[in-house]
CSV table of C-alpha atoms and ligand atoms in Angstrom, one decimal:
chain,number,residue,atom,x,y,z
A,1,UNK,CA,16.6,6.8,22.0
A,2,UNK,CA,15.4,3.1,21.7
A,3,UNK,CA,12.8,3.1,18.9
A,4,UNK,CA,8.9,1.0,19.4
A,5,UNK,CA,7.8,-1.1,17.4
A,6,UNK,CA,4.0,-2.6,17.7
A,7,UNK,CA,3.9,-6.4,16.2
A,8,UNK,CA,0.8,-7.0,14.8
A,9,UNK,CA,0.9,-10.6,12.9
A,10,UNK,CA,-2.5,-11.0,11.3
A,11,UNK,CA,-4.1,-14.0,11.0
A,12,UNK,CA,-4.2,-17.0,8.1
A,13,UNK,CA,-0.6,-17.4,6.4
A,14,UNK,CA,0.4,-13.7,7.5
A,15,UNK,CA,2.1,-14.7,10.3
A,16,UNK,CA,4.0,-17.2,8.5
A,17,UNK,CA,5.6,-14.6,6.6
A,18,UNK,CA,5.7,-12.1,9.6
A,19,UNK,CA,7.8,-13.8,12.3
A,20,UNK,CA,10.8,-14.4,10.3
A,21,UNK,CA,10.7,-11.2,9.0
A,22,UNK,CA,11.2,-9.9,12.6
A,23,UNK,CA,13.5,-12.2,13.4
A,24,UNK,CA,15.5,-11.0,10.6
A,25,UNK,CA,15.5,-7.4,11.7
A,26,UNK,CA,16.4,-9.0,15.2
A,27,UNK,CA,19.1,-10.7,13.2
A,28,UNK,CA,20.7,-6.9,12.2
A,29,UNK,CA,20.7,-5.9,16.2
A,30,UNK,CA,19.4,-2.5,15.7
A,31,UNK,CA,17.8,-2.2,19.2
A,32,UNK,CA,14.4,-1.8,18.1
A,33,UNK,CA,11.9,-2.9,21.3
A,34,UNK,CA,8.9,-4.5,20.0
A,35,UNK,CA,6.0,-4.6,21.9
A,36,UNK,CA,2.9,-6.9,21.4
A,37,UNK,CA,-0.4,-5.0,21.3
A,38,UNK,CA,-3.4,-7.9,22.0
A,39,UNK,CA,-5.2,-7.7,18.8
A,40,UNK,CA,-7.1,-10.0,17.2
A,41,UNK,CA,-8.7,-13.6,18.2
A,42,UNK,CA,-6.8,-13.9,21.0
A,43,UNK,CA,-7.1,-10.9,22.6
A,44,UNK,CA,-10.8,-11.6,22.1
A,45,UNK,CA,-10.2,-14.6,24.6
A,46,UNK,CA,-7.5,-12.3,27.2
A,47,UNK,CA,-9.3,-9.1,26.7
A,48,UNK,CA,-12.9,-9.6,25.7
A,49,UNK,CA,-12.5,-7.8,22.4
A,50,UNK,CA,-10.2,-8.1,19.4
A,51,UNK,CA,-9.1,-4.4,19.6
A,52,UNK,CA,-9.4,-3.6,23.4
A,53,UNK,CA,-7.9,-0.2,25.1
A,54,UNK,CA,-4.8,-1.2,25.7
A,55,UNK,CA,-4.2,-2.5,22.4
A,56,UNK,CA,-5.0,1.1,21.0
A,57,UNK,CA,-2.4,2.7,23.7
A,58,UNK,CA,0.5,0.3,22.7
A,59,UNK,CA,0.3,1.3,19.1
A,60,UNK,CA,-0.2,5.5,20.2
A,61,UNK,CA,2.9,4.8,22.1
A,62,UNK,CA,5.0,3.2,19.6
A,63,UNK,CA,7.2,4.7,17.2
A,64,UNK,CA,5.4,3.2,14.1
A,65,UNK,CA,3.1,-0.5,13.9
A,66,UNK,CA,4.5,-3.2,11.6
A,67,UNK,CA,1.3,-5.7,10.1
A,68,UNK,CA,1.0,-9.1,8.9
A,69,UNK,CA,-2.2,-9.0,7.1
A,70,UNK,CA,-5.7,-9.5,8.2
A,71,UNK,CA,-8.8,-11.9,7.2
A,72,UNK,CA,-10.9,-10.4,9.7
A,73,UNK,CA,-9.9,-10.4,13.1
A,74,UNK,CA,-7.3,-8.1,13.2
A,75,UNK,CA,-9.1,-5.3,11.0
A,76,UNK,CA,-10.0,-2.7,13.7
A,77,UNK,CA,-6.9,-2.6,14.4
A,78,UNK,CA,-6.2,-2.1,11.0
A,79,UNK,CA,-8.7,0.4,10.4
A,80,UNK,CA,-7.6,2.3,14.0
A,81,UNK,CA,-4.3,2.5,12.1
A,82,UNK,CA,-5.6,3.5,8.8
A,83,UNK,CA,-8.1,6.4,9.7
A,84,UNK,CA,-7.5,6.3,13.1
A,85,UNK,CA,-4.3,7.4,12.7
A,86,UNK,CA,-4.9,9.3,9.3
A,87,UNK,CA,-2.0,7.8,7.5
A,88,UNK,CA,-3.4,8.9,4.0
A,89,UNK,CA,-0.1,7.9,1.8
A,90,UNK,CA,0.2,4.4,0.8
A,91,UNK,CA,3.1,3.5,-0.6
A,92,UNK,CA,3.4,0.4,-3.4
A,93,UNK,CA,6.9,0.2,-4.5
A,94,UNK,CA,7.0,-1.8,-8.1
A,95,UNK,CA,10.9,-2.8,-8.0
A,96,UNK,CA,12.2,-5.7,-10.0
A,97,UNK,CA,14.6,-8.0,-8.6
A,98,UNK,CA,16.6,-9.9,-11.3
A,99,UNK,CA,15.8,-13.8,-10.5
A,100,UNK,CA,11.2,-12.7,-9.5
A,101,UNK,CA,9.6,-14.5,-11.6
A,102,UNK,CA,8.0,-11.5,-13.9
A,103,UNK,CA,5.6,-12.5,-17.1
A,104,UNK,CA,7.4,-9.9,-19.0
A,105,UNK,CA,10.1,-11.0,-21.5
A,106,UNK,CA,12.1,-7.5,-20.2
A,107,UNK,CA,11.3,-6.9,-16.5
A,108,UNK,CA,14.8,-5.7,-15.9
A,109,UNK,CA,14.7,-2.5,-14.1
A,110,UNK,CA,11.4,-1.7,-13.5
A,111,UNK,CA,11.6,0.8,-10.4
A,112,UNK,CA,8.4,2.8,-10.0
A,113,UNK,CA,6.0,3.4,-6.9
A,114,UNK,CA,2.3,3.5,-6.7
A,115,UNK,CA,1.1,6.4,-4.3
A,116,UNK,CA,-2.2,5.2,-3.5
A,117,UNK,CA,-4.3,7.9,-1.8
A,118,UNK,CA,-5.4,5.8,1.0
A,119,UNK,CA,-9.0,7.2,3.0
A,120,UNK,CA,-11.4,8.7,0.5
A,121,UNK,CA,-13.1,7.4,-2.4
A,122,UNK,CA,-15.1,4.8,-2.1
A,123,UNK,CA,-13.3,2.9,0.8
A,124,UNK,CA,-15.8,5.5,3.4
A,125,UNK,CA,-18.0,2.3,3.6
A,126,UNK,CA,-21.2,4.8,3.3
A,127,UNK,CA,-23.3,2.5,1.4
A,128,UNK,CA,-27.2,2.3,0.9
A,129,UNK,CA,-30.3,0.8,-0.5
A,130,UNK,CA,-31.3,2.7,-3.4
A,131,UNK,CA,-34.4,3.7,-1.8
A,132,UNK,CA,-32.6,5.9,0.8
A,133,UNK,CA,-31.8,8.8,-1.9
A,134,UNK,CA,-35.6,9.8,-1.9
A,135,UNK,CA,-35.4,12.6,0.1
A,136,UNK,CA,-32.4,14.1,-1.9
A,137,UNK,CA,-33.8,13.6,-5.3
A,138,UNK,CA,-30.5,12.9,-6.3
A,139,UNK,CA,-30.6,12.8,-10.2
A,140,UNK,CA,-28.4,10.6,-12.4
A,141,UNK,CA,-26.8,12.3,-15.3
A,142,UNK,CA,-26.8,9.4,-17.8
A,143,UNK,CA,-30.0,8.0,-17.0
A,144,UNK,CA,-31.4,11.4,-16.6
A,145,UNK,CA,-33.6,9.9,-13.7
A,146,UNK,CA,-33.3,10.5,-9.8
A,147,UNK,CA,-31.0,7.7,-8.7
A,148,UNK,CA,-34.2,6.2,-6.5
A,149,UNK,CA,-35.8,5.0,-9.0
A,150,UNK,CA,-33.8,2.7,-10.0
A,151,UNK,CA,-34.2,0.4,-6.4
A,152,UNK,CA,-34.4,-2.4,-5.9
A,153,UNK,CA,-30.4,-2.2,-5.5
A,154,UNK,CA,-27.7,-0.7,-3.7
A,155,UNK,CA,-25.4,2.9,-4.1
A,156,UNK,CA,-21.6,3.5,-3.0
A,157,UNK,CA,-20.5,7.0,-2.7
A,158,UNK,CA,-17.3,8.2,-3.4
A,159,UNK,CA,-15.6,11.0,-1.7
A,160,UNK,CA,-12.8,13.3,-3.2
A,161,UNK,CA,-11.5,16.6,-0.9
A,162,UNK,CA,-9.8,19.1,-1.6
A,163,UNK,CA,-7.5,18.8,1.0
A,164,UNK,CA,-7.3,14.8,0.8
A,165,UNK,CA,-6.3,15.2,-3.4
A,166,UNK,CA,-3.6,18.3,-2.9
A,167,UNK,CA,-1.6,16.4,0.5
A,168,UNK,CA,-1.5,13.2,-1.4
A,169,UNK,CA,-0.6,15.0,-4.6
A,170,UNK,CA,2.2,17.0,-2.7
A,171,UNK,CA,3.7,13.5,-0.8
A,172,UNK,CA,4.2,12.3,-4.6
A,173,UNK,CA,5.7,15.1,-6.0
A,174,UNK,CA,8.0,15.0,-2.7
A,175,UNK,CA,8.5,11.1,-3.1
A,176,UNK,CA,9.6,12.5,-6.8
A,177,UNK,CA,11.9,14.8,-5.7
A,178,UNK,CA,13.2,11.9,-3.4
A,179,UNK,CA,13.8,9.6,-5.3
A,180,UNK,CA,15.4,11.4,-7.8
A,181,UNK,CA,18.4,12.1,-5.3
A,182,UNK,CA,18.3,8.7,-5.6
A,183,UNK,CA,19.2,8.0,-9.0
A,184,UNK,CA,15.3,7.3,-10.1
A,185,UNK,CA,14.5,9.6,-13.0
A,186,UNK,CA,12.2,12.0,-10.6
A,187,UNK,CA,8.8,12.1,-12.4
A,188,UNK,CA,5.1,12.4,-11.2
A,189,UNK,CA,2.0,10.7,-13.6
A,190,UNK,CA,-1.6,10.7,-12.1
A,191,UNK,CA,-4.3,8.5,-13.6
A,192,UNK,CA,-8.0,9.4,-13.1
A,193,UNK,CA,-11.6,8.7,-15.1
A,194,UNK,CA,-12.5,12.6,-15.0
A,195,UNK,CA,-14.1,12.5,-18.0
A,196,UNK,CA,-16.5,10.0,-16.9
A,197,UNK,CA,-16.3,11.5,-13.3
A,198,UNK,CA,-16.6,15.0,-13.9
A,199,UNK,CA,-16.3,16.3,-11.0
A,200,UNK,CA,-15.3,13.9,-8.6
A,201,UNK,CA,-11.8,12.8,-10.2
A,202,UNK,CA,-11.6,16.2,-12.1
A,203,UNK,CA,-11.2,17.9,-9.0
A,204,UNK,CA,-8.7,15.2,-8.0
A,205,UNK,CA,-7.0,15.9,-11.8
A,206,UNK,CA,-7.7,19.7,-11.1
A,207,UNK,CA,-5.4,19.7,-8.1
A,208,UNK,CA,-2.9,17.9,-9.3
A,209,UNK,CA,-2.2,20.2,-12.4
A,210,UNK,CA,-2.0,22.9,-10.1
A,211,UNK,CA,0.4,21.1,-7.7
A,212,UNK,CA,2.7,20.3,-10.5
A,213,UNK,CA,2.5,23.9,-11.5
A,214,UNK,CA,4.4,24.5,-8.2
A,215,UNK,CA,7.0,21.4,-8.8
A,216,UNK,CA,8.4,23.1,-12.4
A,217,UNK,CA,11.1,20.8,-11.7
A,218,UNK,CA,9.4,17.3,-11.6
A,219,UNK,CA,7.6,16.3,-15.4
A,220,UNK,CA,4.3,15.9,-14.8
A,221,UNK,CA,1.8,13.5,-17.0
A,222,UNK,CA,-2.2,13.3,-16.4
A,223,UNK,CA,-3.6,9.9,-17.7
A,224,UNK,CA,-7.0,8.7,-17.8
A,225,UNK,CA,-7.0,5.8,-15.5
A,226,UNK,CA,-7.8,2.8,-18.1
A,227,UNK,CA,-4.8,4.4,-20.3
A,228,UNK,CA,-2.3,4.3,-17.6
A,229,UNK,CA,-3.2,0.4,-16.6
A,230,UNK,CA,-2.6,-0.3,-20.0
A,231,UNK,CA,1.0,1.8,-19.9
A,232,UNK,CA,2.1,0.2,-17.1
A,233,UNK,CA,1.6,-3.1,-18.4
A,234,UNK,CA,2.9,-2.0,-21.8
A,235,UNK,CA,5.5,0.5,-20.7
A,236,UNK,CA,6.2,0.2,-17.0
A,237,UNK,CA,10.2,1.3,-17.5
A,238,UNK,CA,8.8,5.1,-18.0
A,239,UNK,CA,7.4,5.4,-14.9
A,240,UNK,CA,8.4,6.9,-11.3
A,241,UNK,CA,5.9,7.9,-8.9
A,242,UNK,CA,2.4,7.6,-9.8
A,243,UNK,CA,-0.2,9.2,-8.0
A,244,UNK,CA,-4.0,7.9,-7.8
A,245,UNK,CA,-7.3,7.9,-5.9
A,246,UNK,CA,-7.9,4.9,-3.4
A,247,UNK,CA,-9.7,2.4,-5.8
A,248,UNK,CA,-7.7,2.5,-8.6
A,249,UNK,CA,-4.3,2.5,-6.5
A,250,UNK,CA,-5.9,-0.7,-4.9
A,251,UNK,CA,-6.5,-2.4,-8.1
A,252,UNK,CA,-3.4,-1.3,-10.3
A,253,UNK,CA,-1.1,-1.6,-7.5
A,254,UNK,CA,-2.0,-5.8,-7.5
A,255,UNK,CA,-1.7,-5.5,-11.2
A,256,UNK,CA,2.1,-4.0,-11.1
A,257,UNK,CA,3.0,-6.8,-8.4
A,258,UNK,CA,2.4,-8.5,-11.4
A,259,UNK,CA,4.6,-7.1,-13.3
A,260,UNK,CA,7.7,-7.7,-10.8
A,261,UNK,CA,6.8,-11.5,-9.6
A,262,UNK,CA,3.7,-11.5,-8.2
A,263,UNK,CA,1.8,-10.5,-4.8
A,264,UNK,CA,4.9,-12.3,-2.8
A,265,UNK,CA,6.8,-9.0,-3.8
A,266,UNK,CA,4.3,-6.4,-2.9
A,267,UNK,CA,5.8,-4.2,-0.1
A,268,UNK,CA,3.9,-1.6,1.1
A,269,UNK,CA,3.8,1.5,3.8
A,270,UNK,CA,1.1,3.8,5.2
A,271,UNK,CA,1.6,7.7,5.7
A,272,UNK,CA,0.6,10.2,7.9
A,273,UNK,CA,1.0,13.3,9.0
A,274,UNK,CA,2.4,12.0,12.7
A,275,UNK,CA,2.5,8.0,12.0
A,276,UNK,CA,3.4,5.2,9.6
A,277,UNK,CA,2.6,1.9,9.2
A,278,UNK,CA,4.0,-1.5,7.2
A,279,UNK,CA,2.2,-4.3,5.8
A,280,UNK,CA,2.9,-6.2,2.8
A,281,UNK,CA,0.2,-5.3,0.0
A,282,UNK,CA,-0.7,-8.8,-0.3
A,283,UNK,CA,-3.6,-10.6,2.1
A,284,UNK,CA,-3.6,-13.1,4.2
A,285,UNK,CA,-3.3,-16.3,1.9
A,286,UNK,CA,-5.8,-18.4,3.0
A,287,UNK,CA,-4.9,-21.2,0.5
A,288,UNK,CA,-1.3,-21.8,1.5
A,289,UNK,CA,-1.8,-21.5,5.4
A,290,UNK,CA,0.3,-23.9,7.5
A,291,UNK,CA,2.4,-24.9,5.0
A,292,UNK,CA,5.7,-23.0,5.6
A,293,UNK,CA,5.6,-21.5,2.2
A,294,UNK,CA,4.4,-18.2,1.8
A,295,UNK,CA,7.0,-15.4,0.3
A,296,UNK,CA,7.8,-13.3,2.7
A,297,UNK,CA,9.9,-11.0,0.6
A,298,UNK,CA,7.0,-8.4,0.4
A,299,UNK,CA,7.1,-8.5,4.2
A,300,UNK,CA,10.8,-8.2,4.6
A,301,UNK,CA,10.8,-5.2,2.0
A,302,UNK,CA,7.7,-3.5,3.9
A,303,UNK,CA,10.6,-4.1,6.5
A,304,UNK,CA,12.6,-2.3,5.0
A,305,UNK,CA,10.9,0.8,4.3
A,306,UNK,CA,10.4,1.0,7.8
A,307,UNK,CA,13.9,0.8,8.8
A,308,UNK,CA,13.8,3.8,6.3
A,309,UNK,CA,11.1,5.4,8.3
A,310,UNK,CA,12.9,4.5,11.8
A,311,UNK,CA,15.9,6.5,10.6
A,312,UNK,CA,17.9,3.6,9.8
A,313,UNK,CA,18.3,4.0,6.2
A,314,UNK,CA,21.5,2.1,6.2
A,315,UNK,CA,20.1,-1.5,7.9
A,316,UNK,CA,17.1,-1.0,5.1
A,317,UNK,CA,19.6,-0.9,2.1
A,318,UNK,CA,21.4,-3.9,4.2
A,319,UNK,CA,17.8,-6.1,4.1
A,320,UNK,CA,17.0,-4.8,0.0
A,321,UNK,CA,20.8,-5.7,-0.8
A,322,UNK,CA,20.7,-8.9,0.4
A,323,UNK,CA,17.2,-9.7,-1.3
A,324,UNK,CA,18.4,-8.7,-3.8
A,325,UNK,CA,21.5,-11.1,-3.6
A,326,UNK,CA,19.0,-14.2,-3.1
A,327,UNK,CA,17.1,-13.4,-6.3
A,328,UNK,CA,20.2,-13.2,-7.9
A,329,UNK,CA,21.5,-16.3,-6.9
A,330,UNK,CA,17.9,-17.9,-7.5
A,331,UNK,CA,19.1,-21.3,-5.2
A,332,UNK,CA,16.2,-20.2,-2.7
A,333,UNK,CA,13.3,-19.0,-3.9
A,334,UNK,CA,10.0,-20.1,-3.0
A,335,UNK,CA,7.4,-21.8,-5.0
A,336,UNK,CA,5.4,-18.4,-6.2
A,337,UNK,CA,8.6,-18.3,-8.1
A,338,UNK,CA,9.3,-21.3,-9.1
A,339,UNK,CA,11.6,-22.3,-6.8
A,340,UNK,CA,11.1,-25.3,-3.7
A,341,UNK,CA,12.4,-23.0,-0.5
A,342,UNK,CA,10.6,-22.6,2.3
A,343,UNK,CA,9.8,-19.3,3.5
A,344,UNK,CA,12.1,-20.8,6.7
A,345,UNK,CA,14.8,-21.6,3.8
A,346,UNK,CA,14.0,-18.3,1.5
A,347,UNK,CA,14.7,-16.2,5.2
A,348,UNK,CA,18.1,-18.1,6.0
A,349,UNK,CA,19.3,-17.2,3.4
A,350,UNK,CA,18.6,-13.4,3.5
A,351,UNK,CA,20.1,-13.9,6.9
A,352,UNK,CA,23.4,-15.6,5.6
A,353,UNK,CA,23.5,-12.4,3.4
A,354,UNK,CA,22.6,-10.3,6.0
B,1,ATP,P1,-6.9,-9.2,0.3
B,1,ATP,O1,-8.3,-9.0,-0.2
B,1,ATP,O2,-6.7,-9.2,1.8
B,1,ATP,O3,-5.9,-8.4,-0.4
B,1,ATP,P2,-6.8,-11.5,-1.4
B,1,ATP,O4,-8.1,-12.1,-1.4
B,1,ATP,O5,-6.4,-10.6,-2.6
B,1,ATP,O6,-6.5,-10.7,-0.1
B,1,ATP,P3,-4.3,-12.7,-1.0
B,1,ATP,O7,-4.1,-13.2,0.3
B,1,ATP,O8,-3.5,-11.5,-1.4
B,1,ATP,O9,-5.8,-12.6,-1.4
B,1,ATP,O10,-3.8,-13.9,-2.0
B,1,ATP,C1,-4.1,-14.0,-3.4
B,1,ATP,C2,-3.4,-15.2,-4.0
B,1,ATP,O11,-2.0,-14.8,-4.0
B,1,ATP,C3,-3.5,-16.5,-3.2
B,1,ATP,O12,-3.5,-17.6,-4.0
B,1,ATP,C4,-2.3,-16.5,-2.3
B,1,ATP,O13,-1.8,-17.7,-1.9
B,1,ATP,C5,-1.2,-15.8,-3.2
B,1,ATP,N1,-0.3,-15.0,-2.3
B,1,ATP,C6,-0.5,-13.9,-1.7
B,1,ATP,N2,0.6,-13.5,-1.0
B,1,ATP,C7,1.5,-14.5,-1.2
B,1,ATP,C8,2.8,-14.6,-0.7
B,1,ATP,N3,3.4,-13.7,0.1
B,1,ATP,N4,3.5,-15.7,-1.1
B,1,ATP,C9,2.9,-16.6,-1.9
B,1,ATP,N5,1.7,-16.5,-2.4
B,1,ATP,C10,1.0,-15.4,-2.0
């Protein structure tokens, strides 16, 4: 059965990165239909909204959505596809490609992924004035004062559930178990600050240790979240999967692009229970719009992990392999590496490959 695809570019630089990337995967023929849900500034002009019905339908009725990145315009659409479609697992593979340009001396074979728990925390945009915690007397353990007090100023609250922690904290352990099929070493580490979050990120810690309990066959490893930045900067060849609530994942997932090249490598996919979505992890590059330079390998290797998704496992080791090749060969890379390619040259030549 032909498989749906909804294109949604983004806006800034995104695009620039996100055309040729589908016209790459046109390039492999796989008879993937895309369709065009009106999102965004336009569809502000054609439909009077930037996330109008119809736009909402075409993604429901696709098979999966694949995203540029967004500045602004095309977040609801974002956010419909994010907790909207409850895809809590966001994937942030950290892959070296011989040729990136990594600040590491020995980047060689760095192969882990971040599994970023992706709708709790503090990304449930209930904020506040300080003043509205009156009626709960909400008392601060370190200053020993209720919280209201403190105003003038502004709270965030952070959300950690049960059943949010253990379904992320299974999908890494599975991931685990995945990869290790695939050669990867098949180990889970989870970082959290539960001893300055006592309950919060302990329950988050709590219900991973009991997960792992269950997965006797995958090593398990509980960090506190400051120690395991520092380890993956310091030691990022011993890790796998690793498993973290939303902030954190956010943060040390930018830091680990780091460690492999930069944002211009950062692929990334969204989980659900009944939908996925691809994006690169990167934004919108505001700085370099217009200028026919972005990277799009994070885009093309988002690609790819929706050709994995799309059951066609086999056209997403074709796109990785012949990344792969143009790193090697290091004749058309783009400037975030060093090199002078356009992203129009950097993409022919994944084609030629292709
Ligand atoms: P967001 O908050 O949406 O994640 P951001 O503010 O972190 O976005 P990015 O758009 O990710 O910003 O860009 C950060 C820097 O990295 C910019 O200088 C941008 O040009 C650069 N950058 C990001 N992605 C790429 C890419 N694919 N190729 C080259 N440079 C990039």
């Amino acid at each position: 059965m032909t498989k749906t695809v909804a294109l949604i570019p983004g806006e800034e630089a995104a695009p620039e990165a996100f055309e040729p990337t589908v016209a790459l995967l046109d390039h492999l023929r796989l008879g993937l239909e895309w369709v065009r849900p009106p999102v965004g500034n336009s569809a502000q002009e054609t439909h009077g909204s930037t996330f109008p019905k119809q736009a909402r339908e075409m993604i429901d009725a696709a098979d999966t959505t694949f995203f540029g990145a967004t500045s602004g315009a095309s977040a609801p659409a974002l956010f419909y596809l994010r907790w909207g479609k409850l895809t809590y697992a966001n994937v942030r593979p950290a892959r070296y490609f011989r040729g990136a340009k990594s600040p590491l001396a020995k980047p060689d074979g760095i192969d882990f992924v971040i599994v970023r728990e992706n709708l709790e925390d503090l990304y449930t945009f209930a904020e506040g004035d300080l003043e509205q915690l009156a009626p709960a007397n909400l008392m601060s353990g370190t200053w020993r004062r209720p919280l209201h007090e403190l105003a003038p100023g502004r709270f965030a609250v952070k959300v950690i559930t049960e059943a949010g922690s253990e379904r992320i904290v299974r999908f890494a352990f599975e991931l685990a178990r995945q990869r290790r099929e695939d050669g990867c070493p098949g180990r889970v580490a989870c970082g959290t600050k539960h001893n300055m979050l006592p309950r919060s990120d302990a329950l988050f810690r709590d219900i991973a240790l009991r997960v792992a309990e269950e997965y006797d066959d995958i090593p398990f490893e509980s960090y506190f979240i400051d120690d395991l930045a520092h380890r993956l900067v310091a030691t990022p060849h011993a890790f796998d999967v690793v498993v973290m609530p939303n902030l954190y994942g956010d943060i040390l997932s930018d830091a680990a692009a780091a460690l492999i090249g930069g944002l211009g490598l950062a692929a990334s996919g969204c989980y659900g229970e009944n939908y996925a979505y691809f994006e690169s992890a990167h934004g919108t590059a505001p700085d370099i719009e217009g200028q026919g330079i972005i990277n799009p390998t994070a885009m093309i290797l988002s690609a790819a992990m929706m050709l994995g998704y799309l059951e066609l496992p086999e056209a997403g080791c074709a796109l990785v392999d012949a990344v792969t090749a143009v790193y090697a060969e290091g004749k058309a890379l783009t400037r975030d590496q060093g090199g002078s390619a356009s992203t129009e040259a950097f993409c022919a030549a994944v084609a030629e490959r292709l």
